[in-house]
Tab-separated table of C-alpha atoms in Angstrom:
chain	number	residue	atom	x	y	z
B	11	UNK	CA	47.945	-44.674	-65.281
B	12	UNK	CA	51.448	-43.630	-65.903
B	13	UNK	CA	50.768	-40.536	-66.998
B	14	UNK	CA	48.561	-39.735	-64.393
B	15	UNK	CA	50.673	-40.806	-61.714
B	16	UNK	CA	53.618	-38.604	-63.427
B	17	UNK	CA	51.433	-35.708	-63.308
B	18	UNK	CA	50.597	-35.986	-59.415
B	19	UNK	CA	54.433	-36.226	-58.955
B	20	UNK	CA	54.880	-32.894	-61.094
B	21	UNK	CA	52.621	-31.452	-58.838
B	22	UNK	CA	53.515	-32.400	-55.845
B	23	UNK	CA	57.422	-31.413	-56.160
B	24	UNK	CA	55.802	-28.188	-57.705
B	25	UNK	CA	54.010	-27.532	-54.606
B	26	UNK	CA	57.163	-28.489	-51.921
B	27	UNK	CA	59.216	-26.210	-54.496
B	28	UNK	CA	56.944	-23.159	-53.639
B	29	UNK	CA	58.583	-21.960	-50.518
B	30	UNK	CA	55.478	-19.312	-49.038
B	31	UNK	CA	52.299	-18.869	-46.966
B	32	UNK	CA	50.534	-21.154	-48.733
B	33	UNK	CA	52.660	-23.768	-47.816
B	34	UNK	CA	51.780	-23.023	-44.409
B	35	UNK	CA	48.660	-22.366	-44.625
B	36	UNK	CA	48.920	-18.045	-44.633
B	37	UNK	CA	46.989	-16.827	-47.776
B	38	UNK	CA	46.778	-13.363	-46.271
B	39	UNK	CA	48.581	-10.652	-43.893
B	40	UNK	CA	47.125	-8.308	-42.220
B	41	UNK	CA	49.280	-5.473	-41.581
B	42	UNK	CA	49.161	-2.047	-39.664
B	43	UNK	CA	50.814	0.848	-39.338
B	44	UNK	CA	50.601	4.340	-38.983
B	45	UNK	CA	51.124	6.152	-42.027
B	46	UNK	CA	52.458	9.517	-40.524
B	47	UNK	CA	56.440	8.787	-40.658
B	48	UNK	CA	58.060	9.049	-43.131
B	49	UNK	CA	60.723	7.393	-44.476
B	50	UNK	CA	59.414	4.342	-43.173
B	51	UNK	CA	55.858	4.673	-43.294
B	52	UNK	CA	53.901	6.973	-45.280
B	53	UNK	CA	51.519	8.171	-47.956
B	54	UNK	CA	52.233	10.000	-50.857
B	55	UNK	CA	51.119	12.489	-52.694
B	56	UNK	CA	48.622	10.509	-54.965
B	57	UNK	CA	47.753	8.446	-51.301
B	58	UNK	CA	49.536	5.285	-52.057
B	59	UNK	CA	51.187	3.621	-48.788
B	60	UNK	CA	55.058	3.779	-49.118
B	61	UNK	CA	58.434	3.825	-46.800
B	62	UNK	CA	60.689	1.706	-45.531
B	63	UNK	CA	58.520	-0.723	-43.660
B	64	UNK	CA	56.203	-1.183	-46.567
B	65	UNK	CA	58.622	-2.411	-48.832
B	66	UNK	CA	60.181	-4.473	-45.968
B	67	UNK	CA	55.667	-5.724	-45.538
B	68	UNK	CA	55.235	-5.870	-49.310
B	69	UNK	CA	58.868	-8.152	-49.713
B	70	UNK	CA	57.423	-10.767	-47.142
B	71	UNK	CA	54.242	-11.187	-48.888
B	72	UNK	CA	55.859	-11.715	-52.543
B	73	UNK	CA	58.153	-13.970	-51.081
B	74	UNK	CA	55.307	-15.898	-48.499
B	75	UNK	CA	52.853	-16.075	-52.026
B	76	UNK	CA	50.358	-14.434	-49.401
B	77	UNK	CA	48.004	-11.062	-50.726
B	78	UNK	CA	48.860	-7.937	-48.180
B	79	UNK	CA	46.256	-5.915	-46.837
B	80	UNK	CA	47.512	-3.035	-45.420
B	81	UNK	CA	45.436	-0.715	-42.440
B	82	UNK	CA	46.640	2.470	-41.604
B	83	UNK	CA	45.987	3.458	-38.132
B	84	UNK	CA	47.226	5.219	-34.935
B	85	UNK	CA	50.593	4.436	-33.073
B	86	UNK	CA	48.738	4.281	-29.709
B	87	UNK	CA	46.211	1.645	-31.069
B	88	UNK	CA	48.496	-1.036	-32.669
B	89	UNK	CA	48.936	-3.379	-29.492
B	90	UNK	CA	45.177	-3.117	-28.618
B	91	UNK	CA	44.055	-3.964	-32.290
B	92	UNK	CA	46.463	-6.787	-32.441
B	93	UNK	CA	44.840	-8.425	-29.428
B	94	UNK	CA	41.395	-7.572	-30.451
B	95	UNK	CA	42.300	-9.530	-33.804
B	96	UNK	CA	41.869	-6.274	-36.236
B	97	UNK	CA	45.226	-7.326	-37.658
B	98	UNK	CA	47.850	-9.793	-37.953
B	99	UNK	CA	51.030	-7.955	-37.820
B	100	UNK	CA	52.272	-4.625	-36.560
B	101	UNK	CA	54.726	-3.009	-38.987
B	102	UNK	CA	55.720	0.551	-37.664
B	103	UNK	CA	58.756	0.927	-36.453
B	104	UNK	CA	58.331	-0.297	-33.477
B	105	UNK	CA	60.811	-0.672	-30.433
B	106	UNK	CA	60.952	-4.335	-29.170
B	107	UNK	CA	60.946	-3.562	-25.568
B	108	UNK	CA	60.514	-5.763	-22.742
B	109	UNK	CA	57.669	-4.327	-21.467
B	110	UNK	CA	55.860	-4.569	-24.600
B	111	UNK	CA	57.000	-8.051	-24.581
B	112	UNK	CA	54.947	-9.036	-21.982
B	113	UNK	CA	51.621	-8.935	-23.958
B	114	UNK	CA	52.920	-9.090	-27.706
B	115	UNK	CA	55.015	-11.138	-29.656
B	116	UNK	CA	58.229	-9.569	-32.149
B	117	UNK	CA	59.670	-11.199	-35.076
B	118	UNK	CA	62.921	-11.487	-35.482
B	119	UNK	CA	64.892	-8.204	-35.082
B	120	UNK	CA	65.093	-6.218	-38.615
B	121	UNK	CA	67.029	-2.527	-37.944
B	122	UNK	CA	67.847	-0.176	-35.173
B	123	UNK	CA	67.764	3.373	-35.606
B	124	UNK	CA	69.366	6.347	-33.793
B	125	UNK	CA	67.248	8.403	-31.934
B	126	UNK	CA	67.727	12.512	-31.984
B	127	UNK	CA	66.445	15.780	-30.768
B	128	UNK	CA	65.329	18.139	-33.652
B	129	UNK	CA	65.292	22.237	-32.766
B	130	UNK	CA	65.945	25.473	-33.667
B	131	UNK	CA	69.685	25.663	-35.558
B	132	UNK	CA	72.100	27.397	-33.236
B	133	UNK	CA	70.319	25.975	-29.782
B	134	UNK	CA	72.671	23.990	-28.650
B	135	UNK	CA	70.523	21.952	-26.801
B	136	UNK	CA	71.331	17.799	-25.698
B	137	UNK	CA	68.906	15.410	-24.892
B	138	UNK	CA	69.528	15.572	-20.899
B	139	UNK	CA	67.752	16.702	-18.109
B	140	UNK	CA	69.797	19.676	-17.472
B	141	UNK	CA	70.418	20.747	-21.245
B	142	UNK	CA	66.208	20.728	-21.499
B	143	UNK	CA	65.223	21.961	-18.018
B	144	UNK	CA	62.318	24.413	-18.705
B	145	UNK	CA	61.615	23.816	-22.558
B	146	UNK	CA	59.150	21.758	-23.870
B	147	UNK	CA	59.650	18.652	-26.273
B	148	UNK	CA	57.194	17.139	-28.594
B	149	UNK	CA	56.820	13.273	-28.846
B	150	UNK	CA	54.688	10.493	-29.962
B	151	UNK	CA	52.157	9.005	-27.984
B	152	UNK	CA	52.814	5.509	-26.921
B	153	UNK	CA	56.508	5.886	-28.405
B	154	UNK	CA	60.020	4.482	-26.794
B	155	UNK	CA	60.903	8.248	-27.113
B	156	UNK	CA	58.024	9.188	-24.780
B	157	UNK	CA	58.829	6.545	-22.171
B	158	UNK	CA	61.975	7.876	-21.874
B	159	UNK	CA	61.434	11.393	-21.983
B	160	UNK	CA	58.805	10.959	-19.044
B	161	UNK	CA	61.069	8.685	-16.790
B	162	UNK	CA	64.164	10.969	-16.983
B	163	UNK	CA	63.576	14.186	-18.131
B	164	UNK	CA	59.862	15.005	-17.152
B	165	UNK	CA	60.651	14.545	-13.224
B	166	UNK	CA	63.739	17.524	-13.717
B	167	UNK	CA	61.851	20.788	-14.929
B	168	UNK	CA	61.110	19.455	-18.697
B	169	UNK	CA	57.473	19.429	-20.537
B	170	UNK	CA	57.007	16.295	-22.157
B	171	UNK	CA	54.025	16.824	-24.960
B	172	UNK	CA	52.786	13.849	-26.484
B	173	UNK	CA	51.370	14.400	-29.966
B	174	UNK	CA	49.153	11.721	-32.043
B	175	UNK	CA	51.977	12.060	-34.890
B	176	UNK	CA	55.358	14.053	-35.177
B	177	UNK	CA	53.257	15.758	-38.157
B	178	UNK	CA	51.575	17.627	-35.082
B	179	UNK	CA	54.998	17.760	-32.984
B	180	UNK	CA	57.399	19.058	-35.887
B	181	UNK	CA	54.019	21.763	-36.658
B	182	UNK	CA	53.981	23.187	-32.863
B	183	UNK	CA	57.771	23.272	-33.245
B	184	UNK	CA	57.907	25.204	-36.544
B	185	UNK	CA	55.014	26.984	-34.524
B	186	UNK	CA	57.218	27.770	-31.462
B	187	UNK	CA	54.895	26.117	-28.798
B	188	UNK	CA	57.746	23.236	-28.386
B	189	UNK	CA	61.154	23.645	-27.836
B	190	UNK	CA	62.335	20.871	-29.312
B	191	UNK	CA	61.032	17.144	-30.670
B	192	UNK	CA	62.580	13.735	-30.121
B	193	UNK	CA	62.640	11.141	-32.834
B	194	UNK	CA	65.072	8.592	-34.968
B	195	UNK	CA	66.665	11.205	-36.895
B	196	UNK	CA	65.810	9.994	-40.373
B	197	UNK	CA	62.031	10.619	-39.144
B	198	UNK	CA	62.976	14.228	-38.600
B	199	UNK	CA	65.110	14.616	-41.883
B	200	UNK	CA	62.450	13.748	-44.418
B	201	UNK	CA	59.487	14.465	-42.365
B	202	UNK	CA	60.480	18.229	-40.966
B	203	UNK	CA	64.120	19.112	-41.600
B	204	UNK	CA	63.798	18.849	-45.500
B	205	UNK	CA	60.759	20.841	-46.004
B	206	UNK	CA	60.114	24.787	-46.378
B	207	UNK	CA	58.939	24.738	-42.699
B	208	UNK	CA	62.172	23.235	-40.764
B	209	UNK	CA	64.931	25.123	-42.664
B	210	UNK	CA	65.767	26.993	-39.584
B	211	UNK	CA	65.810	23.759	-37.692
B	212	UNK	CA	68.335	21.171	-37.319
B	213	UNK	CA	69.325	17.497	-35.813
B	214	UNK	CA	71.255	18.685	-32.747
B	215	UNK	CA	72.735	17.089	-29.522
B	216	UNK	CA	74.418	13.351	-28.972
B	217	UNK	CA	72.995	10.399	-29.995
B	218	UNK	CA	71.905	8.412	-26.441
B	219	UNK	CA	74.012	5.400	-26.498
B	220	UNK	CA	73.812	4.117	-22.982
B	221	UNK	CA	69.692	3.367	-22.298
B	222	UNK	CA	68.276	-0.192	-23.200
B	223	UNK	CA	64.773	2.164	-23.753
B	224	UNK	CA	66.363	3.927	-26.778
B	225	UNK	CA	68.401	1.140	-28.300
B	226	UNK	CA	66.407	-2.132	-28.868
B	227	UNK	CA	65.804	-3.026	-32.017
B	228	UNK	CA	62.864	-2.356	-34.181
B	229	UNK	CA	60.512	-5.369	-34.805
B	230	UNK	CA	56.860	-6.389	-36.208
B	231	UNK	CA	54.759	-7.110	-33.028
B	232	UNK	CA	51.957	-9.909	-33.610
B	233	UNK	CA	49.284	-11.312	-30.503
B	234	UNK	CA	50.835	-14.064	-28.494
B	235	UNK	CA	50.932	-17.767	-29.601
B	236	UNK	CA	50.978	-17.239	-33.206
B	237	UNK	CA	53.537	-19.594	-33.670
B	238	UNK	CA	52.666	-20.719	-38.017
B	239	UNK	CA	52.905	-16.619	-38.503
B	240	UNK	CA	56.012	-16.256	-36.626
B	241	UNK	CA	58.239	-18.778	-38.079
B	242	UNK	CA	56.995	-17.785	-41.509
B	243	UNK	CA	57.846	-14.095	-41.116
B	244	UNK	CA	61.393	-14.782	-38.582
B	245	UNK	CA	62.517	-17.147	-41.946
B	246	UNK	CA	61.907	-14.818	-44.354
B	247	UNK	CA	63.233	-11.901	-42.365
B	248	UNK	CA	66.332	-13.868	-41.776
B	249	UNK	CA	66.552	-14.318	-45.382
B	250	UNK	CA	65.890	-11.122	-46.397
B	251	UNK	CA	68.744	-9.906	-43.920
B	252	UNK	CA	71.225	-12.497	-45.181
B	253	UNK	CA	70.656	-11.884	-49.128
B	254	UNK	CA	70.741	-8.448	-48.762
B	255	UNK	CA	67.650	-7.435	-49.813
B	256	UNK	CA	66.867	-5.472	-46.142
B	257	UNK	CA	70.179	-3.127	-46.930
B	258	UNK	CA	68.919	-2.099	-50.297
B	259	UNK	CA	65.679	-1.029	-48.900
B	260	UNK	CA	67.641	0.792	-46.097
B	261	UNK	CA	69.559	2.251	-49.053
B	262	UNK	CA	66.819	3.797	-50.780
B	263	UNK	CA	65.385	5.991	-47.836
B	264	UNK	CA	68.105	6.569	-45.181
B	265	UNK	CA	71.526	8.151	-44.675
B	266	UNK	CA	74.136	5.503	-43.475
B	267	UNK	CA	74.570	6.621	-40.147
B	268	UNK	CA	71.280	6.650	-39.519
B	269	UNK	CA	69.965	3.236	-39.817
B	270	UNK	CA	71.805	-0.304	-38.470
B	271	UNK	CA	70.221	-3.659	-39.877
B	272	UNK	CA	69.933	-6.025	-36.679
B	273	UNK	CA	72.140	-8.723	-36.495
């Protein structure tokens, strides 16, 4: 009897000593993103899923005991499939706004991340109205970028085109049919700017400091009232922030000045 009783103890003070998921009740996460952005989400050569977010994905499950499925899909579709229940969590970089807000959840705030116009070296251009009166600029579809680029520049003479993927946006402006593109800047460093295609191209212009649009932090958006998934991911992010395990991802795939871990 002793021993038996002695071996339910070891178990259960094995089982409360397994911080995770399956002390929750979370065997498995669900996560999408849209593998077209590098550094923080994209596929390599040999068509493994890697970047910035996917370590930040693959960390949480390791640390929740939980197995990660990833799904790789469109920008424009990750609110709709996390309401129709495709997925659990969307993990690419996404802007916690307000509006979004209203019909997602966010985690816990991980990084914010400058954002920066991209075009030819020697333009000169700034991301105003004035500076970008009669050129066109390539964005993302369903992207903070693209809300802002339609509410203040669009009504003053600019051409906002929105692009499935800055693949297609830094293309058309390597191509000439854009003027310029508007990104975070470590999007346009290692996804154009680096490569045989944008060496005549270059971050130019100020960083916009002063719209709540453009600075808000970046966040994984899950559907509303998930409350077990949301305290198990806001922990571990918190932990994952305060250990420093978030910088040394940042680290690996960005310059400094181009990447701020939330508070």
């Amino acid at each position: 009897m002793n021993k038996i009783l002695a071996r339910l103890l070891m178990a259960a003070f094995c089982s409360a000593a397994l911080p995770g998921a399956h002390a929750a009740g979370i065997e498995e996460i669900r996560f999408a993103t849209e593998a077209g952005y590098p550094p923080f989400e994209y596929l390599s050569p040999s068509g493994e899923l890697q970047g910035f977010d996917i370590d930040i994905g693959n960390e949480i499950c390791k640390r929740l005991q939980a197995k990660c499925v990833w799904i790789d899909t469109s920008f424009d579709s990750l609110i709709p499939g996390l309401q129709a229940r495709k997925f659990d969590l969307a993990n690419s970089t996404m802007t916690a706004t307000a509006a979004r807000a209203k019909v997602i959840d966010f985690s816990e705030p991980m990084y914010i991340v400058p954002v920066r116009l991209a075009a030819r070296k020697g333009s000169g251009l700034e991301p105003t109205a004035e500076s970008l009166k009669g050129k066109r600029v390539g964005v993302q579809q369903g992207t903070t970028m693209e809300t802002y680029a339609r509410q203040y520049w669009a009504p003053n003479g600019v051409t906002v085109v929105a692009y499935p993927s800055y693949t297609d946006a830094f293309n058309d402006l390597a191509g000439g049919r854009v003027d310029a593109t508007f990104q975070e800047a470590q999007n346009a460093v290692e996804g154009f700017l680096t490569k045989p295609a944008g060496a005549d191209f270059e971050l130019t212009g100020a960083v916009i400091t002063d719209s709540p649009i453009l600075n808000e932090p970046i966040a994984m958006g899950m559907r509303k009232g998930n409350k077990k998934l949301k305290t198990a991911i806001d922990q571990t992010l918190r932990e994952m922030k305060s250990d420093g395990t978030m910088q040394t991802f940042a680290d690996k795939y960005f310059q400094k000045e181009n990447i701020r871990i939330a508070p």
